[in-house]
Amino acid sequence: MLINYLPTEATLFAWLPLLAVLGAGMLYSVRAGKLTTAGALTGGLLGVTIFLGAGWWGVALLSLFFGLGSAASAWKVTEKRHLGLAEENKGRRTAGQVLANAGVAALAGLLSWQLPLHAPLFQLMLAGSFAAATADTLSSELGNVYGRRYYNIWTLRPDTRGLNGVVSLEGTLLGLAGSALLALVYCLATSRLQHFLLLLVAGTVGNLADSVLGATVERRHLLSNNAVNTLNTAVGAGTAGVLYWLS
């Protein structure tokens, strides 16, 4: 497997399209203010690792997550800034944020590459991590705009919009829609339509886990936001893996 994927002279031509796509994406992200330079370089490295284990559809999931997240962050950003809900650093994601959201997917891609007999499992876990990351991002960014009632997920009592662990029905449903879009791309690309529902569950469980962690340990400053996002994607990947074995 190593020989088939490593960019030797015999395989360099096959790698040129990938490097061109990732390079163009990195350049655009920096120039458009979506990523810091370090964030773009980290994203490119993770993209290569994901490609090793999942091919082009893995890169497509990475791009789809990034595109949806960036669009959601930019949506009605003036209103969010007025309410104090806009992301810091003008929405430019750092290397730490990129790693927190896509690091688990890259690890699953690496395992898929190195353990080809178990590739379907790790590829599903890769998709599960992105389903959870997408659900979390959309439910937070869009839920703060379209939500009507906000509740602390831990106490189930009304709480302040924008605080860690605060959810709304509208935001949760928008997050579910994001997971569904990721799941659809995965299922169509891999012809594994039976995994659609599994990814919906994985994305939702990961998103809810993120909210619970936000309402408890993150509010108490025991974990950073990046750490919580990493756990969110890990829960999404783990849920997808467990459901795979049970099915």
XYZ file of N, CA and C in Angstrom:
741
model
N 0.821 -1.212 0.000
C 0.000 0.000 0.000
C 0.853 1.260 0.000
N 1.972 1.237 0.696
C 2.844 2.396 0.731
C 3.341 2.762 -0.659
N 3.725 1.736 -1.419
C 4.277 1.968 -2.751
C 3.231 2.587 -3.663
N 1.966 2.182 -3.490
C 0.912 2.686 -4.360
C 0.589 4.148 -4.111
N 0.838 4.650 -2.907
C 0.409 5.990 -2.572
C 1.531 7.017 -2.471
N 2.729 6.575 -2.124
C 3.804 7.542 -1.947
C 4.121 8.252 -3.262
N 4.404 9.544 -3.219
C 4.627 10.317 -4.444
C 6.008 10.104 -5.036
N 6.290 8.881 -5.510
C 7.535 8.591 -6.196
C 7.452 9.153 -7.610
N 8.557 9.006 -8.344
C 8.579 9.532 -9.715
C 7.495 8.888 -10.566
N 7.224 7.596 -10.327
C 6.232 6.885 -11.130
C 4.814 7.331 -10.826
N 4.573 7.864 -9.632
C 3.213 8.238 -9.243
C 3.022 9.736 -9.097
N 4.064 10.528 -9.360
C 3.971 11.963 -9.158
C 2.868 12.580 -9.998
N 2.712 12.101 -11.231
C 1.696 12.673 -12.108
C 0.305 12.531 -11.499
N 0.048 11.387 -10.828
C -1.253 11.162 -10.214
C -1.489 12.103 -9.033
N -0.411 12.608 -8.428
C -0.544 13.495 -7.276
C -0.708 14.960 -7.666
N -0.356 15.314 -8.888
C -0.401 16.710 -9.294
C -1.792 17.330 -9.156
N -2.874 16.642 -9.581
C -4.202 17.249 -9.399
C -4.532 17.530 -7.939
N -4.173 16.601 -7.049
C -4.442 16.802 -5.628
C -3.687 18.015 -5.098
N -2.394 18.082 -5.412
C -1.588 19.197 -4.936
C -2.087 20.514 -5.507
N -2.562 20.490 -6.752
C -3.096 21.706 -7.360
C -4.377 22.151 -6.659
N -5.263 21.197 -6.382
C -6.531 21.526 -5.725
C -6.283 22.044 -4.304
N -5.460 21.330 -3.550
C -5.177 21.762 -2.187
C -4.446 23.096 -2.164
N -3.487 23.261 -3.077
C -2.752 24.519 -3.133
C -3.656 25.691 -3.452
N -4.565 25.500 -4.408
C -5.493 26.569 -4.762
C -6.416 26.894 -3.581
N -6.871 25.852 -2.906
C -7.731 26.075 -1.751
C -7.016 26.799 -0.629
N -5.761 26.440 -0.389
C -4.982 27.102 0.660
C -4.765 28.570 0.327
N -4.404 28.846 -0.924
C -4.153 30.223 -1.342
C -5.416 31.067 -1.227
N -6.532 30.521 -1.697
C -7.800 31.254 -1.608
C -8.179 31.534 -0.161
N -8.011 30.527 0.699
C -8.416 30.658 2.097
C -7.642 31.753 2.815
N -6.353 31.855 2.506
C -5.531 32.896 3.131
C -5.900 34.271 2.573
N -6.019 34.375 1.258
C -6.312 35.668 0.628
C -7.712 36.165 0.981
N -8.653 35.227 1.167
C -10.023 35.612 1.498
C -10.225 35.802 2.998
N -9.180 35.572 3.776
C -9.285 35.771 5.214
C -10.027 34.668 5.929
N -10.114 33.479 5.313
C -10.799 32.363 5.950
C -9.881 31.609 6.906
N -8.590 31.553 6.565
C -7.612 30.829 7.372
C -6.359 31.687 7.545
N -5.687 31.501 8.664
C -4.349 32.065 8.797
C -3.408 31.238 7.916
N -2.208 31.739 7.692
C -1.247 30.984 6.885
C -0.952 29.628 7.515
N -0.744 29.611 8.831
C -0.489 28.347 9.515
C -1.704 27.433 9.431
N -2.901 28.024 9.496
C -4.115 27.222 9.379
C -4.244 26.587 8.006
N -3.891 27.343 6.962
C -3.962 26.820 5.600
C -2.962 25.685 5.395
N -1.751 25.853 5.894
C -0.740 24.803 5.769
C -1.167 23.545 6.515
N -1.750 23.727 7.694
C -2.243 22.582 8.454
C -3.366 21.886 7.706
N -4.273 22.671 7.135
C -5.362 22.092 6.359
C -4.870 21.314 5.154
N -3.838 21.839 4.477
C -3.280 21.126 3.330
C -2.673 19.793 3.730
N -1.947 19.778 4.845
C -1.352 18.535 5.324
C -2.421 17.514 5.709
N -3.455 17.977 6.391
C -4.543 17.076 6.759
C -5.270 16.573 5.512
N -5.384 17.442 4.503
C -6.027 17.038 3.263
C -5.289 15.903 2.578
N -3.962 15.957 2.588
C -3.163 14.873 2.007
C -3.396 13.573 2.762
N -3.424 13.647 4.087
C -3.631 12.449 4.899
C -5.013 11.855 4.658
N -6.006 12.714 4.560
C -7.364 12.247 4.281
C -7.441 11.605 2.905
N -6.752 12.184 1.939
C -6.737 11.620 0.587
C -6.124 10.219 0.579
N -5.091 10.019 1.377
C -4.454 8.702 1.425
C -5.443 7.613 1.829
N -6.332 7.941 2.757
C -7.246 6.922 3.261
C -8.604 6.892 2.613
N -8.988 7.974 1.921
C -10.345 8.025 1.382
C -10.421 8.533 -0.049
N -9.307 8.935 -0.624
C -9.334 9.409 -2.003
C -10.037 10.744 -2.149
N -10.571 10.992 -3.342
C -11.143 12.296 -3.648
C -12.401 12.597 -2.853
N -13.186 11.565 -2.524
C -14.401 11.876 -1.779
C -14.066 12.357 -0.362
N -12.946 11.892 0.182
C -12.523 12.395 1.485
C -12.169 13.866 1.419
N -11.455 14.252 0.364
C -11.125 15.665 0.163
C -12.402 16.474 -0.069
N -13.371 15.867 -0.753
C -14.648 16.550 -0.979
C -15.365 16.826 0.344
N -15.330 15.863 1.267
C -15.962 16.076 2.569
C -15.251 17.192 3.341
N -13.926 17.196 3.292
C -13.162 18.253 3.943
C -13.534 19.618 3.367
N -13.602 19.696 2.050
C -13.940 20.955 1.386
C -15.373 21.374 1.698
N -16.289 20.402 1.730
C -17.683 20.712 2.009
C -17.845 21.230 3.431
N -17.185 20.587 4.377
C -17.239 21.064 5.760
C -16.700 22.483 5.871
N -15.545 22.712 5.258
C -14.935 24.042 5.329
C -15.818 25.090 4.663
N -16.393 24.741 3.506
C -17.248 25.683 2.796
C -18.507 26.026 3.579
N -19.155 25.001 4.121
C -20.366 25.236 4.905
C -20.061 26.036 6.172
N -18.960 25.673 6.826
C -18.597 26.382 8.047
C -18.275 27.842 7.795
N -17.525 28.101 6.725
C -17.171 29.482 6.395
C -18.408 30.291 6.028
N -19.311 29.674 5.258
C -20.533 30.368 4.860
C -21.411 30.661 6.068
N -21.513 29.696 6.980
C -22.332 29.890 8.174
C -21.753 30.977 9.075
N -20.423 31.015 9.173
C -19.777 32.034 10.005
C -19.989 33.433 9.419
N -19.979 33.520 8.087
C -20.130 34.819 7.427
C -21.586 35.266 7.322
N -22.530 34.326 7.525
C -23.944 34.658 7.345
C -24.406 35.631 8.428
N -24.919 36.780 8.003
C -25.407 37.825 8.906
C -24.369 38.167 9.968
N -23.119 38.290 9.514
C -22.026 38.533 10.455
C -22.153 39.896 11.136
N -22.743 40.867 10.433
C -22.923 42.189 11.054
C -23.850 42.091 12.257
N -24.919 41.330 12.095
C -25.853 41.123 13.208
C -25.176 40.389 14.352
N -24.363 39.399 14.027
C -23.657 38.646 15.065
C -22.680 39.541 15.818
N -21.984 40.399 15.095
C -21.044 41.308 15.753
C -21.768 42.282 16.681
N -22.915 42.736 16.243
C -23.699 43.654 17.066
C -24.124 42.987 18.371
N -24.401 41.692 18.290
C -24.838 40.943 19.476
C -23.671 40.341 20.251
N -22.447 40.530 19.727
C -21.279 39.962 20.391
C -21.138 38.472 20.182
N -21.677 37.950 19.055
C -21.675 36.511 18.800
C -20.750 36.112 17.651
N -20.113 37.071 17.012
C -19.234 36.751 15.884
C -17.953 36.102 16.381
N -17.344 35.279 15.527
C -16.101 34.604 15.887
C -14.975 35.623 16.073
N -14.027 35.257 16.910
C -12.865 36.105 17.111
C -11.957 36.063 15.877
N -11.036 37.006 15.811
C -10.050 37.070 14.725
C -10.725 37.201 13.359
N -11.914 37.854 13.349
C -12.662 38.093 12.108
C -12.976 36.796 11.366
N -13.144 35.705 12.119
C -13.520 34.436 11.514
C -12.383 33.668 10.878
N -11.158 34.182 10.943
C -10.014 33.477 10.351
C -9.628 32.323 11.283
N -9.701 31.115 10.771
C -9.420 29.948 11.593
C -7.919 29.690 11.674
N -7.479 29.363 12.863
C -6.060 29.130 13.113
C -5.713 27.667 12.884
N -4.424 27.358 12.984
C -3.977 25.967 12.832
C -4.606 25.084 13.911
N -4.712 25.607 15.128
C -5.323 24.837 16.206
C -6.775 24.520 15.933
N -7.518 25.466 15.381
C -8.923 25.231 15.056
C -9.070 24.228 13.917
N -8.209 24.326 12.920
C -8.246 23.376 11.805
C -7.970 21.967 12.309
N -6.954 21.836 13.152
C -6.613 20.525 13.694
C -7.739 19.982 14.555
N -8.389 20.856 15.333
C -9.475 20.420 16.205
C -10.657 19.887 15.410
N -10.919 20.468 14.252
C -12.080 20.070 13.466
C -11.804 18.950 12.463
N -10.566 18.823 12.007
C -10.265 17.829 10.971
C -9.186 16.836 11.375
N -8.609 16.990 12.555
C -7.543 16.091 12.980
C -7.999 14.646 13.138
N -9.192 14.451 13.718
C -9.709 13.086 13.889
C -9.968 12.445 12.531
N -10.493 13.225 11.589
C -10.721 12.697 10.238
C -9.404 12.293 9.595
N -8.370 13.094 9.782
C -7.060 12.762 9.231
C -6.504 11.485 9.857
N -6.702 11.321 11.157
C -6.258 10.099 11.826
C -7.000 8.886 11.279
N -8.306 9.019 11.076
C -9.079 7.920 10.493
C -8.599 7.615 9.080
N -8.252 8.663 8.321
C -7.718 8.448 6.984
C -6.394 7.713 7.016
N -5.553 8.066 7.970
C -4.262 7.390 8.115
C -4.453 5.912 8.447
N -5.398 5.616 9.345
C -5.666 4.228 9.708
C -6.261 3.454 8.529
N -7.126 4.117 7.757
C -7.701 3.480 6.568
C -6.619 3.126 5.562
N -5.644 3.996 5.422
C -4.527 3.785 4.488
C -3.628 2.644 4.952
N -3.301 2.618 6.226
C -2.367 1.630 6.747
C -3.014 0.279 7.033
N -4.327 0.244 7.231
C -5.042 -1.004 7.540
C -6.156 -1.200 6.519
N -5.797 -1.510 5.280
C -6.796 -1.557 4.196
C -7.906 -2.573 4.418
N -7.655 -3.639 5.177
C -8.709 -4.620 5.437
C -9.853 -4.014 6.245
N -9.548 -2.972 7.004
C -10.563 -2.306 7.823
C -10.912 -0.922 7.275
N -10.571 -0.683 6.020
C -10.789 0.634 5.430
C -12.248 1.087 5.489
N -13.237 0.226 5.204
C -14.633 0.701 5.279
C -15.007 1.246 6.646
N -14.512 0.619 7.710
C -14.788 1.100 9.059
C -14.185 2.476 9.279
N -12.905 2.624 8.980
C -12.235 3.895 9.240
C -12.739 5.009 8.325
N -13.135 4.646 7.117
C -13.698 5.655 6.223
C -15.044 6.156 6.732
N -15.854 5.262 7.293
C -17.117 5.682 7.878
C -16.863 6.567 9.099
N -15.855 6.223 9.889
C -15.506 7.050 11.044
C -15.028 8.431 10.603
N -14.289 8.471 9.511
C -13.852 9.754 8.946
C -15.070 10.614 8.609
N -16.032 10.015 7.924
C -17.240 10.750 7.569
C -18.028 11.141 8.816
N -18.055 10.264 9.831
C -18.761 10.571 11.068
C -18.169 11.767 11.785
N -16.850 11.888 11.745
C -16.211 13.032 12.397
C -16.592 14.331 11.699
N -16.644 14.324 10.370
C -17.028 15.529 9.640
C -18.517 15.837 9.819
N -19.341 14.784 9.930
C -20.766 15.010 10.173
C -20.970 15.716 11.501
N -20.212 15.319 12.523
C -20.314 15.953 13.835
C -19.785 17.374 13.803
N -18.647 17.588 13.146
C -18.068 18.930 13.061
C -18.999 19.879 12.322
N -19.610 19.400 11.247
C -20.520 20.238 10.474
C -21.772 20.568 11.273
N -22.326 19.570 11.951
C -23.520 19.796 12.767
C -23.251 20.829 13.852
N -22.104 20.723 14.496
C -21.749 21.669 15.562
C -21.617 23.084 15.015
N -20.920 23.232 13.901
C -20.690 24.562 13.339
C -21.989 25.216 12.889
N -22.818 24.479 12.166
C -24.060 25.063 11.658
C -25.049 25.350 12.777
N -25.151 24.437 13.732
C -26.104 24.659 14.823
C -25.717 25.864 15.657
N -24.424 26.090 15.798
C -23.958 27.239 16.569
C -24.103 28.535 15.788
N -23.531 28.575 14.589
C -23.508 29.814 13.805
C -24.904 30.235 13.339
N -25.698 29.283 12.875
C -27.025 29.618 12.361
C -28.082 29.595 13.455
N -27.867 28.763 14.465
C -28.811 28.726 15.572
C -28.854 30.048 16.317
N -27.706 30.726 16.393
C -27.658 32.030 17.057
C -28.408 33.106 16.272
N -28.674 32.836 15.003
C -29.406 33.790 14.171
C -30.891 33.452 14.120
N -31.202 32.162 13.945
C -32.586 31.762 13.700
C -33.287 31.131 14.900
N -32.552 30.892 15.974
C -33.191 30.302 17.143
C -34.188 31.248 17.791
N -35.229 30.685 18.396
C -36.249 31.493 19.070
C -36.170 31.337 20.586
N -35.934 30.127 21.028
C -35.789 29.881 22.462
C -34.486 29.131 22.685
N -33.767 29.523 23.710
C -32.443 28.957 23.965
C -32.419 28.313 25.351
N -31.829 27.108 25.399
C -31.809 26.342 26.633
C -30.402 25.826 26.920
N -30.094 25.743 28.188
C -28.871 25.085 28.626
C -29.087 23.588 28.496
N -28.273 22.922 27.688
C -28.503 21.514 27.415
C -28.312 20.642 28.652
N -27.562 21.145 29.636
C -27.279 20.358 30.836
C -28.399 20.486 31.869
N -28.928 21.693 32.030
C -29.979 21.917 33.031
C -31.369 21.951 32.417
N -31.426 22.099 31.088
C -32.681 22.223 30.336
C -33.466 23.480 30.722
N -32.802 24.444 31.320
C -33.432 25.704 31.678
C -33.106 26.763 30.627
N -33.973 27.769 30.479
C -33.664 28.861 29.533
C -32.326 29.502 29.869
N -31.565 29.837 28.829
C -30.233 30.395 29.042
C -29.945 31.420 27.960
N -28.796 32.064 28.055
C -28.434 33.166 27.170
C -27.871 32.663 25.849
N -28.389 33.191 24.784
C -27.904 32.842 23.443
C -26.412 33.108 23.325
N -25.710 32.148 22.710
C -24.288 32.328 22.451
C -23.369 31.764 23.512
N -23.892 31.455 24.695
C -23.036 30.879 25.727
C -22.755 29.408 25.422
N -21.642 28.921 25.937
C -21.285 27.526 25.727
C -22.361 26.612 26.301
N -22.741 25.609 25.515
C -23.725 24.646 25.977
C -25.167 25.067 25.822
N -25.407 26.215 25.199
C -26.772 26.696 24.987
C -27.228 26.283 23.589
N -28.409 25.670 23.510
C -28.893 25.134 22.235
C -30.292 25.679 21.944
N -30.688 25.539 20.692
C -32.050 25.872 20.270
C -32.528 24.766 19.342
N -33.832 24.623 19.240
C -34.395 23.609 18.341
C -34.002 23.909 16.905
N -34.095 25.184 16.534
C -33.768 25.558 15.151
C -32.302 25.261 14.834
N -31.413 25.577 15.757
C -30.003 25.317 15.530
C -29.709 23.829 15.422
N -30.348 23.041 16.273
C -30.134 21.587 16.234
C -30.594 21.002 14.910
N -31.732 21.481 14.406
C -32.245 20.990 13.122
C -31.343 21.414 11.962
N -30.812 22.627 12.028
C -29.881 23.069 10.988
C -28.604 22.247 11.024
N -28.161 21.888 12.216
C -27.001 21.009 12.331
C -27.285 19.641 11.745
N -28.486 19.135 11.984
C -28.888 17.854 11.406
C -28.890 17.915 9.886
N -29.338 19.042 9.340
C -29.332 19.211 7.882
C -27.909 19.184 7.338
N -26.968 19.790 8.071
C -25.566 19.750 7.650
C -25.025 18.338 7.651
N -25.346 17.572 8.687
C -24.918 16.167 8.735
C -25.511 15.378 7.581
N -26.771 15.678 7.254
C -27.434 14.966 6.158
C -26.737 15.232 4.827
N -26.303 16.461 4.621
C -25.610 16.791 3.368
C -24.275 16.062 3.286
N -23.514 16.050 4.403
C -22.254 15.298 4.430
C -22.500 13.818 4.178
N -23.542 13.281 4.822
C -23.855 11.855 4.678
C -24.241 11.528 3.244
N -24.988 12.428 2.607
C -25.410 12.194 1.224
C -24.214 12.127 0.293
N -23.276 13.052 0.444
C -22.076 13.043 -0.397
C -21.282 11.762 -0.178
N -21.118 11.372 1.074
C -20.390 10.139 1.383
C -21.068 8.927 0.754
N -22.380 8.821 0.929
C -23.101 7.641 0.441
C -23.081 7.552 -1.079
N -23.238 8.687 -1.749
C -23.218 8.677 -3.212
C -21.814 8.371 -3.740
N -20.799 8.880 -3.063
C -19.425 8.676 -3.532
C -18.950 7.254 -3.304
N -19.423 6.617 -2.242
C -18.947 5.273 -1.898
C -19.943 4.173 -2.232
N -21.141 4.549 -2.659
C -22.229 3.593 -2.932
C -22.605 2.789 -1.691
N -22.447 3.419 -0.520
C -22.837 2.778 0.746
C -24.048 3.504 1.316
N -25.165 3.390 0.613
C -26.364 4.121 0.997
C -26.888 3.691 2.361
N -26.544 2.473 2.777
C -27.026 1.976 4.071
C -26.414 2.724 5.246
N -25.392 3.519 4.983
C -24.727 4.242 6.069
C -25.291 5.642 6.296
N -26.281 6.026 5.515
C -26.806 7.391 5.627
C -27.341 7.667 7.031
N -28.199 6.792 7.532
C -28.791 6.998 8.852
C -27.727 6.942 9.943
N -26.729 6.079 9.769
C -25.667 5.980 10.765
C -24.942 7.315 10.921
N -24.700 7.976 9.808
C -23.993 9.253 9.856
C -24.856 10.365 10.432
N -26.154 10.295 10.193
C -27.040 11.270 10.822
C -26.986 11.142 12.345
N -27.026 9.900 12.819
C -26.955 9.661 14.261
C -25.587 10.101 14.799
N -24.516 9.743 14.092
C -23.161 10.091 14.538
C -22.986 11.598 14.621
N -23.456 12.318 13.607
C -23.326 13.771 13.610
C -24.111 14.408 14.742
N -25.319 13.914 15.001
C -26.154 14.474 16.054
C -25.596 14.171 17.435
N -25.130 12.943 17.642
C -24.556 12.570 18.937
C -23.309 13.405 19.215
N -22.466 13.565 18.205
C -21.277 14.395 18.383
C -21.627 15.833 18.701
N -22.633 16.362 18.018
C -23.060 17.738 18.253
C -23.600 17.917 19.670
N -24.417 16.989 20.127
C -24.967 17.075 21.482
C -23.872 16.911 22.533
N -22.905 16.035 22.241
C -21.779 15.867 23.166
C -20.996 17.166 23.290
N -20.819 17.857 22.178
C -20.136 19.152 22.196
C -20.869 20.137 23.098
N -22.194 20.154 22.996
C -22.981 21.077 23.806
C -22.895 20.734 25.287
N -22.950 19.443 25.618
C -22.841 19.029 27.019
C -21.480 19.426 27.581
N -20.426 19.181 26.816
C -19.086 19.577 27.267
C -18.982 21.096 27.396
N -19.632 21.811 26.485
C -19.607 23.255 26.564
C -20.297 23.788 27.804
N -21.405 23.149 28.177
C -22.174 23.602 29.336
C -21.521 23.226 30.655
N -20.590 22.303 30.629
C -19.978 21.815 31.875
C -18.501 22.210 31.950
N -17.644 21.426 31.338
C -16.204 21.638 31.521
C -15.682 22.892 30.821
N -16.263 23.259 29.658
C -15.757 24.452 28.970
C -16.155 25.725 29.713
N -17.350 25.761 30.234
C -17.777 26.938 30.995
C -16.918 27.140 32.240
N -16.434 26.046 32.779
C -15.589 26.135 33.970
C -14.121 26.304 33.606
N -13.861 26.453 32.308
C -12.497 26.672 31.797
C -11.576 25.486 32.097
N -12.169 24.284 32.141
C -11.375 23.071 32.323
C -10.874 22.535 30.982
N -11.573 22.871 29.907
C -11.162 22.506 28.558
C -11.335 23.720 27.657
N -10.459 23.831 26.671
C -10.570 24.915 25.699
C -11.597 24.552 24.634
N -11.979 25.547 23.843
C -12.920 25.296 22.749
C -12.348 24.324 21.740
N -11.054 24.419 21.448
C -10.428 23.488 20.513
C -10.469 22.064 21.039
N -10.253 21.897 22.334
C -10.309 20.560 22.923
C -11.720 19.991 22.834
N -12.719 20.835 23.094
C -14.110 20.379 23.010
C -14.460 20.010 21.571
N -14.008 20.801 20.606
C -14.277 20.475 19.203
C -13.604 19.168 18.790
N -12.413 18.927 19.310
C -11.743 17.661 19.022
C -12.552 16.490 19.572
N -13.047 16.630 20.794
C -13.862 15.572 21.394
C -15.174 15.396 20.643
N -15.735 16.489 20.152
C -16.950 16.410 19.353
C -16.745 15.514 18.131
N -15.670 15.748 17.396
C -15.405 14.937 16.199
C -15.043 13.508 16.570
N -14.367 13.326 17.711
C -14.029 11.971 18.161
C -15.286 11.191 18.517
N -16.247 11.858 19.165
C -17.511 11.203 19.499
C -18.265 10.850 18.223
N -18.277 11.756 17.253
C -18.933 11.458 15.987
C -18.308 10.268 15.293
N -16.979 10.226 15.260
C -16.274 9.107 14.639
C -16.524 7.819 15.410
N -16.448 7.898 16.745
C -16.656 6.711 17.567
C -18.066 6.172 17.454
N -19.046 7.058 17.412
C -20.437 6.624 17.256
C -20.643 5.922 15.928
N -20.075 6.487 14.869
C -20.173 5.847 13.555
C -19.528 4.462 13.574
N -18.363 4.349 14.262
C -17.695 3.058 14.332
C -18.495 2.020 15.096
N -19.077 2.432 16.220
C -19.885 1.496 17.017
C -21.111 1.030 16.229
N -21.789 1.969 15.573
C -22.968 1.614 14.793
C -22.617 0.715 13.617
N -21.426 0.900 13.061
C -20.964 0.041 11.968
C -20.866 -1.417 12.435
N -20.252 -1.616 13.589
C -20.098 -2.979 14.099
C -21.437 -3.571 14.507
N -22.313 -2.769 15.082
C -23.614 -3.278 15.492
C -24.488 -3.662 14.308
N -24.268 -2.975 13.185
C -25.080 -3.268 12.003
C -24.516 -4.418 11.193
